Amino acid sequence: MSAEETSPNNNPYTSFQAGVTATLRTWSALKTAVDQSWGGTDSTAKAEDLRRNIFVHFDGQSPNPKMTLYELEDNLGAYMEEEFGVVLEDESEREVADLIWRMYECCAKGDCTLANQVVMNAIQAEEQLKGSGVKSVIKNGHDDDDDDDDDDEDDDDAMNDNEDSMNSSTTTPNNEAATIPTTTSSSALEYSSGYLFGGPPKPKKELPPPRQLGEAEPEKPIPEIDDDGFAMVVTKKKGARR
C-alpha cells in the first residue's frame, strides 16, 4: 500500500484516509465534543490533530502499522479525555479503533471495499441530515460561519438522528458487497482532504506577547503612601480647569 508504488489515481491508501475521515466524522463522541466546544475554542483543530496523528502511525508504507490495535484503542480514549474532557463510558473508542484497523488491513491488500462502504455510509448520513433541515457541524472549507450561533437544541436533534451512523459504518453485509458504490481515488482524495468539522480555525484576537521563559517579570509601580499610611490612588487628569 506504499504511496511510492501506487499512482495517485489508483492508491488504496487514499481510500483508507477517506475511510478514517468518515469514521471520525460519524463518531458521535468526537462530533459532539467539537460541536459543543468541549475542547475549548480550538476544538476543531484538536480533531484535525487526531486525524493527523492516526495518519502518522498508519502511513501506508508498510502492511503493519506503527502501533497495535490495543495501543490505538488506548490512545483514542486518552486523547478524548485529555483534550476534550470526555470519558468514553460506552467504550466507543474500541469500535473506532477496530474499524480503522480493519480498513488498513484490507487496503494494504488492495481491497478498498470496506473503506468505500464507510465513506458512502457517512455521505448518505450527511445527506439525510441536510434534508432534515438540521444544522450540521460537518462543512467544507468554503462554508460560511453564519450559523455558529444557532440553538443548541438543533445540535441535540442532529445527534439523535445520527447516533446509529457509526454502527452502520462498521459492518458490510455479504449480500450487499456487490452493490457497494465505487469510490474513485480522486473523490476519495477530495473527501479525505476536507476539514473534519467546519472550516479552518477562526483567527484569534490579538493578545500581547507572553512573557518568555527566563524573562524577568516587569516591575510593578510602587504605590505612594500619604501621611496617614494609606496608598494614594492615581487618577488620570482630564485637563486643567479654566
Coordinates of C-alpha atoms in Angstrom, one line a residue:
M1 CA 0.0 0.0 0.0
S2 CA 3.0 2.2 -0.3
A3 CA 2.3 5.6 -1.9
E4 CA 5.6 5.3 -3.8
E5 CA 4.5 2.1 -5.5
T6 CA 1.0 3.3 -6.4
S7 CA 0.0 6.2 -8.7
P8 CA -2.1 9.0 -7.1
N9 CA -5.0 7.9 -9.4
N10 CA -5.1 4.4 -8.0
N11 CA -3.9 4.5 -4.4
P12 CA -5.6 2.2 -1.8
Y13 CA -4.1 4.4 0.9
T14 CA -6.1 7.3 -0.3
S15 CA -9.2 5.2 0.2
F16 CA -8.0 4.4 3.7
Q17 CA -7.6 8.1 4.5
A18 CA -11.1 8.8 3.3
G19 CA -12.4 5.9 5.4
V20 CA -10.7 7.3 8.5
T21 CA -12.1 10.7 7.8
A22 CA -15.6 9.2 7.5
T23 CA -15.1 7.2 10.7
L24 CA -14.1 10.2 12.7
R25 CA -17.0 12.3 11.3
T26 CA -19.5 9.7 12.3
W27 CA -18.0 9.1 15.8
S28 CA -20.8 10.6 18.0
A29 CA -18.4 11.3 20.9
L30 CA -16.0 13.3 18.8
K31 CA -18.7 15.1 16.8
T32 CA -20.5 16.2 20.0
A33 CA -17.2 17.3 21.7
V34 CA -16.3 19.5 18.7
D35 CA -19.9 20.8 18.3
Q36 CA -20.1 21.8 21.9
S37 CA -16.5 23.1 22.1
W38 CA -15.7 20.8 25.0
G39 CA -12.0 21.2 23.9
G40 CA -12.2 25.0 24.1
T41 CA -12.0 27.4 21.2
D42 CA -9.6 25.1 19.3
S43 CA -11.8 22.0 19.4
T44 CA -11.9 21.8 15.6
A45 CA -8.1 22.0 15.4
K46 CA -7.8 19.2 18.1
A47 CA -10.0 16.9 15.9
E48 CA -7.7 17.6 12.9
D49 CA -4.7 16.8 15.1
L50 CA -6.3 13.5 16.0
R51 CA -6.8 12.5 12.3
R52 CA -3.2 13.7 11.5
N53 CA -1.8 11.5 14.3
I54 CA -3.6 8.5 13.0
F55 CA -2.2 9.0 9.6
V56 CA 1.3 9.2 11.1
H57 CA 1.0 5.8 12.6
F58 CA -0.9 4.3 9.7
D59 CA 1.2 5.8 6.9
G60 CA 0.7 3.2 4.2
Q61 CA 4.4 2.5 4.0
S62 CA 4.0 -1.0 5.4
P63 CA 1.2 -3.5 5.8
N64 CA 1.9 -3.3 9.6
P65 CA 1.0 0.0 11.3
K66 CA 3.3 1.6 13.8
M67 CA 1.0 0.8 16.7
T68 CA -1.1 -2.2 17.8
L69 CA -4.8 -2.3 17.9
Y70 CA -4.9 -2.1 21.6
E71 CA -2.5 0.9 21.6
L72 CA -4.8 2.6 19.2
E73 CA -7.8 2.0 21.5
D74 CA -5.9 3.4 24.5
N75 CA -4.6 6.4 22.6
L76 CA -8.1 7.3 21.3
G77 CA -9.6 7.1 24.7
A78 CA -6.7 9.1 26.3
Y79 CA -6.9 11.8 23.6
M80 CA -10.7 12.3 24.1
E81 CA -10.2 12.5 27.9
E82 CA -7.2 14.8 27.9
E83 CA -8.2 17.1 25.0
F84 CA -12.0 17.2 25.4
G85 CA -12.6 16.1 29.0
V86 CA -14.7 13.2 27.7
V87 CA -14.7 9.8 29.5
L88 CA -15.9 7.2 27.0
E89 CA -18.1 5.0 29.2
D90 CA -19.6 3.5 26.0
E91 CA -16.1 2.2 25.0
S92 CA -16.8 3.5 21.5
E93 CA -13.0 4.0 21.1
R94 CA -12.8 0.2 20.7
E95 CA -15.3 0.3 17.9
V96 CA -13.5 3.1 16.1
A97 CA -10.1 1.5 16.6
D98 CA -11.3 -1.8 15.3
L99 CA -12.8 -0.2 12.2
I100 CA -9.6 1.8 11.4
W101 CA -7.5 -1.3 11.9
R102 CA -9.7 -3.5 9.6
M103 CA -9.7 -0.8 6.9
Y104 CA -5.9 -0.6 7.0
E105 CA -5.6 -4.3 6.7
C106 CA -7.9 -4.5 3.7
C107 CA -6.4 -1.5 1.9
A108 CA -2.9 -3.0 2.4
K109 CA -4.1 -6.0 0.4
G110 CA -5.6 -3.7 -2.3
D111 CA -9.2 -4.3 -1.1
C112 CA -10.9 -0.9 -0.6
T113 CA -14.4 -2.3 -0.3
L114 CA -14.8 -1.7 3.4
A115 CA -13.3 1.8 3.3
N116 CA -15.5 2.8 0.4
Q117 CA -18.6 1.5 2.2
V118 CA -17.7 3.5 5.3
V119 CA -17.4 6.7 3.2
M120 CA -20.6 6.1 1.4
N121 CA -22.5 5.5 4.7
A122 CA -21.1 8.7 6.1
I123 CA -22.1 10.7 2.9
Q124 CA -25.6 9.2 3.0
A125 CA -26.0 10.1 6.7
E126 CA -24.9 13.7 6.0
E127 CA -27.3 14.0 3.1
Q128 CA -30.1 12.8 5.2
L129 CA -29.1 15.3 7.9
K130 CA -29.1 18.1 5.3
G131 CA -32.5 17.0 4.0
S132 CA -34.0 17.2 7.5
G133 CA -33.0 20.9 7.8
V134 CA -30.9 20.3 10.9
K135 CA -27.7 22.2 11.2
S136 CA -24.6 20.0 10.7
V137 CA -21.1 20.5 12.1
I138 CA -19.6 19.0 9.0
K139 CA -18.8 21.7 6.5
N140 CA -16.2 22.2 3.8
G141 CA -13.6 24.9 3.9
H142 CA -15.7 27.4 1.9
D143 CA -18.8 27.3 4.0
D144 CA -19.8 30.5 5.9
D145 CA -19.9 30.6 9.7
D146 CA -23.2 32.5 9.9
D147 CA -24.9 29.6 11.6
D148 CA -22.5 29.3 14.5
D149 CA -25.0 30.9 17.0
D150 CA -27.9 28.5 16.3
D151 CA -29.8 27.0 19.2
D152 CA -28.2 24.0 21.0
E153 CA -31.5 22.2 20.6
D154 CA -30.7 21.7 16.9
D155 CA -27.4 20.2 17.7
D156 CA -29.1 17.7 20.1
D157 CA -31.5 16.7 17.3
A158 CA -28.6 16.1 15.0
M159 CA -27.1 13.7 17.5
N160 CA -30.3 11.8 17.9
D161 CA -30.9 11.5 14.2
N162 CA -27.4 10.1 13.6
E163 CA -26.4 8.2 16.7
D164 CA -26.5 4.9 14.8
S165 CA -24.4 6.1 11.9
M166 CA -21.2 4.6 13.4
N167 CA -22.8 1.2 13.8
S168 CA -24.0 1.2 10.2
S169 CA -20.5 2.1 9.0
T170 CA -18.7 -0.8 10.8
T171 CA -20.3 -3.7 9.0
T172 CA -20.7 -4.7 5.4
P173 CA -23.4 -7.4 4.8
N174 CA -22.1 -10.1 2.4
N175 CA -25.2 -10.0 0.3
E176 CA -24.7 -6.3 -0.4
A177 CA -21.0 -6.4 -1.2
A178 CA -21.5 -6.4 -5.0
T179 CA -23.7 -3.3 -4.9
I180 CA -21.4 -1.1 -3.0
P181 CA -20.9 2.2 -5.0
T182 CA -17.3 2.6 -6.2
T183 CA -15.4 5.5 -4.7
T184 CA -12.8 6.7 -7.2
S185 CA -9.3 7.8 -6.0
S186 CA -10.0 11.4 -7.0
S187 CA -13.2 11.5 -5.0
A188 CA -11.5 9.7 -2.0
L189 CA -8.7 12.2 -2.1
E190 CA -11.1 15.1 -2.2
Y191 CA -13.1 13.7 0.7
S192 CA -10.1 13.0 2.9
S193 CA -8.6 16.4 2.2
G194 CA -11.6 18.2 3.5
Y195 CA -11.9 19.5 7.1
L196 CA -13.4 17.1 9.6
F197 CA -15.8 19.6 11.2
G198 CA -16.2 23.1 9.8
G199 CA -13.7 25.3 8.0
P200 CA -10.3 26.5 9.1
P201 CA -9.9 27.8 12.7
K202 CA -11.1 31.3 13.2
P203 CA -8.3 33.9 13.8
K204 CA -7.8 34.6 17.5
K205 CA -7.9 38.1 18.9
E206 CA -4.5 39.8 19.1
L207 CA -3.0 39.5 22.6
P208 CA 0.2 40.9 24.0
P209 CA 3.1 38.6 23.6
P210 CA 3.5 36.2 26.5
R211 CA 6.5 36.6 28.8
Q212 CA 9.3 34.3 27.6
L213 CA 10.8 31.6 29.7
G214 CA 13.6 33.1 31.8
E215 CA 12.4 36.6 31.1
A216 CA 12.2 38.8 34.3
E217 CA 8.8 39.8 35.4
P218 CA 8.1 43.5 34.7
E219 CA 8.4 45.7 37.8
K220 CA 5.2 46.8 39.4
P221 CA 4.9 50.5 40.2
I222 CA 5.5 51.3 43.9
P223 CA 2.3 53.0 45.4
E224 CA 2.7 56.3 47.1
I225 CA 1.8 56.4 50.8
D226 CA 0.2 59.5 52.3
D227 CA 0.8 60.9 55.8
D228 CA -2.0 58.7 57.2
G229 CA -0.4 55.5 55.9
F230 CA -2.9 54.9 53.0
A231 CA -1.9 54.2 49.4
M232 CA -2.7 57.2 47.2
V233 CA -4.9 56.5 44.1
V234 CA -3.5 57.9 40.9
T235 CA -6.2 59.2 38.6
K236 CA -5.9 60.4 35.0
K237 CA -6.1 64.2 34.7
K238 CA -8.7 65.3 32.2
G239 CA -7.1 68.7 31.8
A240 CA -6.8 71.9 33.8
R241 CA -9.9 73.9 34.7
R242 CA -10.3 77.4 33.4

